[in-house]
Amino acid sequence: MSIQLKNSEKLRPPIVTILGHVDHGKTTLLDFIRKTKIAQREAGGITQKIGASVVETKEGKKITFIDTPGHSAFSNMRERGVKVADIIVLVISATDGVMPQTKEAIEYIKKSKTPFIVVASKVDIPSANIDLVREHLEKEGVSLEGAGGDTPFLSVSGRTGQGVEELLEMISLVSEINNIKGDPEEDFEGVIIETGKDNRGITISLVVRNGKLEIGNEVVSDGIKARIRGLFDYQNKSIKLAGPGEPVLVLGFSDTPGIGGYIRKVVNSDTLPEKILSESKVKTNFNQGKILIVLKSQTAGSLEAIRNNIPKEVSIISSGIGEVNETDIFLAKPSNALVFSFESKISPSVIKFAETEGVKIENFDIIYKLFERLEELLQKGIEEIVGKAQVVAIFPYENKKVAGCKVLQGKIVKSDNLVLERSGERIGQVKIVSIKKGKQDINETKQGEECGIFFSPQLDFKIGDVLLSVRK
């Protein structure tokens, strides 16, 4: 690296993104740097959202870290991280070397021409092989310091802290060499790195690249205008002002702008373009796949990652961020769709409403479990149980039998196919001829209700047998 320090006036904290393959020690390293327990709290070992925090070096210099997930489904989030970053730290396990997501990250780095530092992680493990990392990088066209190139290369351990101080010093040095500046007196510009929704309303996470942001400022992103009514730092502490290089969570938006977009102060409200559709708006795509789902996610970043990796046999009829609500159930019901929730809250009242309407909700907090479930449904032929009734009595009817039933869950509709089950074993499949409540013919019966079901063919059913309403 050729060292030519530039004028340090108005230098701001560099914005640093850590890229790396899943389980290569990326989050453990960042956890050690921040002295927090984030790595231990992550479901399934995967960081599900882009997080941002500020650390200080022993010389008192600040660095803003953005943690970008390494799982393959989050490639779009990684690309956004590269766009917002001043410096990239590429973490590669010394036990594995370059892996698929590492190659993807290298391509992003080359396209963005962002200064970067390569880190060989997990060097405390006996099987660590730093030379393997060097060899792999050479094949990928990355020229390291000491081998004819100018890309810094360091060895670290997120468990022991080996090499961490050297890494922070190198980040500060690269920042100064590249003259990364920000002036709080210039026009404000930020980049949105995540969006979400909680009991405070829509939340926008952003990094200030230049200028400053204060409570009461009027801002715009993607044509969506807002007045800032709350600012919170990376530790969720309320603040009044955020300056260059600082990550901040913003309250005040009534609609959700897109992730990766710029956010600026409003100069002239009359010149604002029409508000565009955001990530949280409903998108429809009916009858294109074998499985129909309503998709809800806690954050727009995760929502986009899931949408971009959904199997082609699956159609999303509606998607959005926030809690699963009754509207989602209404949307799912007509097309017999499933509701898939990723990290979104589901209230007991919505769960009960879904059961009453015969709509199934499945909740996930690990993204690959969601995809595994979809593959499982595709392999099973997408059979879903939408109603369950138990035979509690048998009535004779014109030399035939009627099953007196109590609906245990969901609902039974006259047009449904029923499967007769005894002690967990399927006896056969039947078609409903009629459903009666007393002497009245009805079209459907719901959970908690009793009815008489006449079906064909007349299988040899017994009291205690279960009738399952299945749809494919």
XYZ file of C-alpha atoms in Angstrom:
472
model
C 0.000 0.000 0.000
C 1.472 3.352 -1.003
C 0.917 5.728 1.924
C 0.030 9.314 1.052
C -1.933 10.902 3.873
C -4.193 13.736 2.742
C -5.595 16.766 4.530
C -7.308 15.493 7.699
C -9.671 18.480 7.950
C -13.299 17.325 8.314
C -12.433 13.634 8.154
C -15.430 11.619 9.332
C -15.724 8.090 10.764
C -15.358 5.614 7.878
C -18.375 3.444 7.116
C -17.149 -0.152 7.057
C -18.987 -3.214 5.773
C -17.885 -6.712 6.764
C -18.479 -9.265 4.016
C -17.947 -13.002 4.231
C -19.359 -16.477 3.764
C -21.754 -17.821 6.409
C -19.952 -19.196 9.498
C -16.609 -17.689 8.497
C -16.408 -15.749 11.766
C -17.726 -12.439 10.476
C -20.224 -11.795 13.258
C -17.971 -13.241 15.971
C -15.245 -10.817 14.899
C -17.618 -7.862 14.929
C -18.986 -9.041 18.265
C -15.505 -9.001 19.766
C -14.897 -5.528 18.382
C -18.136 -4.175 19.838
C -17.809 -6.105 23.113
C -21.451 -7.225 22.849
C -23.215 -10.590 22.778
C -24.920 -10.260 19.426
C -23.324 -13.403 17.982
C -24.768 -15.573 20.742
C -28.301 -14.269 20.234
C -28.605 -14.931 16.526
C -31.103 -17.610 15.534
C -29.427 -20.433 13.676
C -26.111 -18.604 13.548
C -27.265 -16.192 10.845
C -27.440 -12.405 11.244
C -30.905 -11.689 9.859
C -30.722 -7.904 9.514
C -28.127 -5.303 8.581
C -26.996 -3.810 11.890
C -24.801 -0.759 12.409
C -22.670 0.320 15.357
C -19.841 2.693 16.219
C -16.552 1.701 17.869
C -13.508 3.680 18.959
C -9.890 2.701 18.402
C -7.394 3.019 21.244
C -6.348 6.331 19.634
C -9.934 7.577 19.999
C -10.813 7.403 16.298
C -14.373 6.314 15.471
C -15.373 3.632 12.968
C -18.944 2.842 11.882
C -19.498 -0.847 11.179
C -22.343 -2.229 9.094
C -22.739 -5.978 9.424
C -23.977 -7.551 6.192
C -25.333 -11.133 6.327
C -23.298 -13.810 4.577
C -26.083 -16.297 3.782
C -26.642 -16.676 0.044
C -30.247 -15.458 0.255
C -29.011 -12.035 1.342
C -26.912 -11.264 -1.740
C -28.970 -8.136 -2.446
C -28.377 -6.911 1.092
C -24.650 -7.491 0.666
C -24.674 -5.497 -2.553
C -26.406 -2.610 -0.779
C -23.800 -2.830 1.970
C -21.052 -2.414 -0.605
C -22.797 0.650 -2.037
C -22.949 2.428 1.303
C -19.470 1.440 2.505
C -16.280 3.502 2.380
C -14.153 0.460 3.236
C -14.861 -3.274 3.041
C -13.435 -5.936 5.333
C -13.550 -9.292 3.552
C -13.491 -12.101 6.126
C -12.323 -15.546 4.968
C -12.039 -18.556 7.265
C -8.475 -19.893 7.406
C -9.975 -23.391 7.694
C -12.127 -23.184 4.528
C -10.634 -20.587 2.226
C -12.697 -18.886 -0.475
C -16.323 -20.102 -0.664
C -19.287 -19.248 -2.985
C -20.426 -16.149 -1.095
C -16.795 -15.020 -0.822
C -16.536 -15.066 -4.620
C -19.791 -13.137 -4.870
C -18.455 -10.523 -2.451
C -15.211 -10.187 -4.435
C -17.248 -9.474 -7.580
C -19.206 -6.760 -5.755
C -15.959 -5.245 -4.485
C -14.428 -5.155 -7.956
C -17.540 -3.552 -9.464
C -17.800 -0.901 -6.755
C -14.024 -0.179 -6.696
C -14.264 0.225 -2.930
C -11.041 0.076 -0.858
C -10.917 -3.229 1.016
C -8.942 -5.229 3.559
C -8.721 -9.023 3.541
C -8.879 -10.806 6.892
C -8.042 -14.477 7.451
C -10.247 -15.475 10.398
C -10.284 -18.364 12.875
C -6.477 -18.438 12.976
C -6.630 -19.787 16.549
C -7.936 -23.137 15.239
C -5.188 -25.787 14.794
C -6.338 -26.601 11.242
C -6.041 -22.959 10.118
C -4.107 -22.555 6.866
C -3.363 -18.945 5.950
C -1.452 -19.988 2.831
C -4.653 -21.656 1.569
C -6.445 -18.307 1.799
C -3.627 -16.589 -0.096
C -3.693 -19.243 -2.845
C -7.474 -19.007 -3.249
C -7.362 -15.209 -3.446
C -4.636 -15.314 -6.074
C -6.903 -17.525 -8.215
C -9.678 -14.928 -7.793
C -7.378 -12.175 -9.041
C -6.882 -10.443 -5.671
C -3.314 -9.114 -5.284
C -2.247 -8.934 -1.639
C 0.444 -6.867 0.034
C 3.663 -8.840 0.155
C 2.804 -10.610 -3.087
C 3.039 -7.754 -5.558
C -0.298 -6.148 -4.703
C -1.562 -3.361 -2.457
C -4.532 -5.014 -0.713
C -3.869 -5.265 3.052
C -3.970 -8.815 4.454
C -4.312 -9.550 8.189
C -4.814 -12.609 10.398
C -7.397 -12.385 13.192
C -9.404 -14.439 15.670
C -12.823 -13.289 16.807
C -12.584 -15.650 19.790
C -9.206 -14.587 21.212
C -8.978 -11.086 19.771
C -5.711 -11.820 17.981
C -5.085 -9.195 15.303
C -8.151 -7.077 16.137
C -6.193 -3.971 17.195
C -4.111 -4.233 14.031
C -7.316 -4.451 11.966
C -8.775 -1.293 13.543
C -5.499 0.557 12.972
C -5.483 -0.563 9.334
C -9.084 0.633 8.840
C -8.151 4.062 10.236
C -5.085 4.192 7.992
C -7.029 3.244 4.855
C -9.645 5.868 5.782
C -7.025 8.610 6.040
C -5.275 7.548 2.831
C -8.590 7.723 0.956
C -9.462 11.074 2.530
C -12.940 10.045 3.696
C -14.635 13.312 4.621
C -17.962 14.631 5.818
C -19.022 18.167 6.676
C -21.927 18.684 9.125
C -22.528 22.116 7.605
C -23.071 20.803 4.077
C -26.329 19.415 2.642
C -27.564 16.301 4.424
C -27.295 12.971 2.631
C -27.943 9.542 4.122
C -28.301 6.002 2.825
C -31.091 3.704 4.061
C -29.697 0.348 5.207
C -32.831 -1.208 6.731
C -36.519 -0.605 7.338
C -38.908 -2.150 9.802
C -41.994 -1.648 11.897
C -42.605 -1.851 15.649
C -44.936 -0.308 18.232
C -43.495 3.126 17.409
C -44.483 2.808 13.755
C -42.266 2.554 10.674
C -38.551 2.571 11.509
C -35.821 3.592 9.068
C -32.163 2.756 9.721
C -29.713 4.929 7.832
C -26.101 6.066 7.803
C -25.337 9.784 7.507
C -22.781 10.267 4.725
C -22.706 14.060 4.833
C -24.366 16.958 6.613
C -26.456 16.405 9.726
C -29.944 15.203 10.607
C -32.008 16.720 13.433
C -35.419 16.148 14.982
C -37.967 18.272 13.120
C -36.155 18.124 9.772
C -38.317 17.415 6.742
C -36.778 14.702 4.559
C -37.609 12.744 1.424
C -36.622 9.336 0.029
C -38.118 7.604 -3.016
C -40.583 10.490 -3.233
C -41.877 9.698 0.272
C -41.800 12.728 2.541
C -41.513 12.680 6.341
C -40.870 14.975 9.280
C -38.353 13.492 11.714
C -39.992 12.970 15.122
C -37.413 10.661 16.672
C -33.715 9.809 16.344
C -32.008 6.865 18.063
C -28.352 5.858 17.952
C -27.046 2.300 17.465
C -27.542 1.622 21.195
C -31.206 2.702 20.892
C -30.565 5.873 22.894
C -32.622 8.918 21.961
C -30.528 11.676 20.356
C -31.288 15.099 18.882
C -28.719 15.164 16.090
C -26.760 12.717 13.922
C -23.621 13.796 12.072
C -21.405 12.458 9.271
C -20.541 8.758 9.500
C -23.130 8.016 12.189
C -25.785 5.280 11.957
C -29.208 6.323 13.217
C -32.745 4.956 13.476
C -35.405 7.421 12.339
C -39.095 7.768 13.219
C -41.583 9.864 11.283
C -42.302 8.027 8.027
C -45.901 7.006 7.328
C -44.816 4.848 4.387
C -41.691 2.786 3.724
C -38.974 3.964 1.298
C -36.742 1.428 -0.428
C -33.595 0.019 1.131
C -30.366 1.280 -0.426
C -31.983 4.568 -1.422
C -30.706 8.032 -0.610
C -32.486 10.229 1.905
C -32.160 14.023 1.773
C -33.711 17.113 3.307
C -36.676 18.665 1.512
C -35.718 21.903 -0.208
C -39.051 22.731 -1.873
C -42.123 20.681 -0.957
C -43.908 21.784 -4.141
C -41.364 20.007 -6.358
C -41.685 16.579 -4.726
C -42.486 13.761 -7.172
C -45.468 11.514 -6.635
C -44.970 8.906 -3.917
C -43.832 5.605 -5.383
C -44.834 2.148 -4.216
C -42.651 0.928 -1.358
C -41.559 -2.473 -0.135
C -44.504 -2.647 2.245
C -47.127 -2.304 -0.474
C -49.106 -5.361 -1.463
C -47.862 -7.153 -4.558
C -50.030 -9.711 -6.325
C -49.129 -12.654 -8.507
C -52.059 -15.049 -8.654
C -52.191 -18.587 -9.974
C -48.646 -18.784 -11.314
C -47.284 -21.518 -9.030
C -48.269 -24.756 -7.361
C -48.190 -23.149 -3.902
C -49.787 -19.811 -3.062
C -48.531 -17.884 -0.041
C -49.071 -14.601 1.744
C -45.622 -13.478 2.923
C -44.941 -11.195 5.893
C -41.539 -10.172 7.261
C -40.407 -7.913 10.072
C -38.028 -6.005 7.778
C -37.954 -5.011 4.123
C -34.447 -6.405 3.669
C -35.467 -9.900 4.694
C -38.659 -9.617 2.644
C -36.669 -8.830 -0.486
C -34.190 -11.644 0.195
C -37.033 -14.170 0.509
C -38.910 -12.904 -2.556
C -35.776 -13.121 -4.698
C -35.104 -16.738 -3.697
C -38.620 -18.207 -3.715
C -38.873 -21.374 -5.882
C -40.600 -20.739 -9.217
C -43.355 -23.192 -8.244
C -44.404 -20.835 -5.426
C -46.522 -17.728 -6.048
C -46.656 -14.839 -3.602
C -50.152 -13.354 -3.759
C -49.343 -10.665 -1.193
C -46.261 -9.503 0.697
C -45.463 -6.827 3.229
C -43.588 -5.876 6.381
C -44.978 -5.815 9.907
C -47.241 -8.077 11.944
C -49.531 -10.697 10.430
C -53.051 -9.232 10.558
C -56.638 -10.088 9.650
C -56.220 -8.574 6.177
C -53.558 -11.196 5.433
C -56.016 -13.913 6.449
C -58.733 -12.440 4.213
C -56.274 -12.342 1.297
C -55.190 -15.962 1.838
C -58.645 -17.501 2.265
C -60.170 -17.263 -1.264
C -57.180 -18.951 -2.944
C -56.417 -21.421 -0.122
C -53.030 -19.764 0.342
C -50.702 -20.333 3.272
C -49.478 -17.420 5.392
C -45.688 -17.488 5.829
C -44.329 -15.188 8.528
C -40.609 -14.411 8.916
C -39.720 -12.812 12.275
C -43.120 -11.070 12.316
C -45.318 -11.032 15.387
C -48.665 -12.833 15.344
C -51.243 -11.914 17.978
C -53.389 -14.627 19.626
C -56.516 -13.012 18.150
C -55.127 -13.307 14.598
C -54.117 -16.937 15.229
C -57.649 -17.710 16.423
C -59.185 -15.877 13.468
C -56.988 -17.848 11.041
C -58.041 -21.136 12.639
C -61.701 -20.163 12.337
C -61.254 -19.260 8.664
C -59.275 -22.419 7.918
C -56.117 -20.490 6.988
C -52.795 -21.950 8.077
C -50.030 -19.666 9.411
C -46.426 -20.844 9.550
C -43.830 -18.765 11.406
C -40.045 -18.852 10.912
C -37.032 -17.133 12.453
C -34.379 -18.860 10.326
C -34.536 -18.161 6.608
C -33.313 -21.515 5.335
C -35.992 -23.258 7.442
C -38.595 -21.290 5.496
C -37.125 -22.465 2.182
C -36.842 -26.054 3.458
C -40.542 -25.966 4.359
C -41.481 -24.779 0.870
C -39.430 -27.569 -0.712
C -41.109 -30.069 1.625
C -44.551 -28.867 0.552
C -43.603 -29.110 -3.112
C -42.355 -32.671 -2.678
C -45.489 -33.701 -0.760
C -47.735 -32.523 -3.559
C -48.733 -29.539 -1.485
C -51.413 -31.294 0.525
C -52.596 -29.135 3.412
C -55.035 -30.033 6.168
C -57.560 -27.199 6.412
C -60.098 -28.887 8.690
C -60.297 -31.726 11.172
C -63.394 -33.391 12.647
C -63.853 -36.398 14.920
C -66.654 -38.949 14.610
C -68.547 -38.825 17.934
C -71.720 -40.684 16.869
C -73.128 -42.840 14.047
C -76.700 -42.432 12.748
C -78.525 -44.788 10.343
C -79.925 -43.161 7.186
C -81.746 -45.108 4.406
C -79.676 -48.272 4.898
C -76.548 -46.130 5.101
C -74.719 -44.260 7.848
C -74.211 -40.604 8.715
C -71.153 -39.572 10.733
C -72.032 -37.358 13.686
C -68.952 -35.148 13.969
C -67.415 -32.380 16.056
C -65.045 -30.035 14.218
C -61.746 -29.907 16.117
C -59.893 -27.347 13.997
C -60.325 -25.193 10.909
C -63.489 -25.882 8.985
C -65.141 -28.524 6.797
C -66.628 -27.291 3.501
C -69.034 -29.342 1.376
C -66.739 -29.116 -1.657
C -63.751 -30.502 0.277
C -62.224 -33.929 -0.140
C -62.089 -35.863 3.153
C -59.585 -38.442 4.319
C -60.737 -40.978 6.922
C -58.046 -41.632 9.509
C -57.933 -44.152 12.364
C -55.168 -44.112 14.993
C -52.994 -42.052 12.650
C -53.460 -44.441 9.708
C -55.375 -43.371 6.611
C -58.272 -45.687 5.737
C -59.482 -44.039 2.551
C -60.712 -40.898 0.802
C -64.329 -39.793 0.455
C -66.406 -37.017 -1.085
C -68.977 -35.090 0.952
C -72.563 -35.563 -0.246
C -74.170 -33.319 2.362
C -73.587 -31.606 5.703
C -76.506 -31.201 8.109
C -76.956 -29.182 11.264
C -80.125 -30.575 12.779
C -82.430 -30.937 9.780
C -80.906 -28.029 7.889
C -78.478 -28.512 4.996
C -75.381 -26.320 5.360
C -72.342 -25.688 3.142
C -69.684 -25.516 5.842
C -69.078 -26.081 9.546
C -66.393 -24.499 11.722
C -64.251 -25.330 14.715
C -66.295 -26.145 17.833
C -69.496 -26.928 15.902
C -71.255 -30.301 15.634
C -72.852 -31.637 12.470
C -73.809 -34.716 10.502
C -71.707 -35.591 7.449
C -72.968 -37.954 4.753
C -70.209 -39.018 2.385
C -69.499 -41.406 -0.466
C -68.244 -44.088 -0.742
C -69.504 -45.463 2.567
C -66.323 -46.566 4.302
C -66.498 -48.642 7.486
C -66.013 -45.733 9.887
C -66.183 -45.963 13.681
C -66.618 -43.629 16.637
C -63.256 -42.021 17.358
C -62.195 -41.923 13.704
C -60.983 -38.605 12.321
C -62.026 -36.883 9.098
C -59.388 -34.614 7.561
C -60.291 -31.959 5.025
C -57.352 -31.810 2.614
C -56.636 -29.516 -0.278
C -53.945 -29.763 -2.923
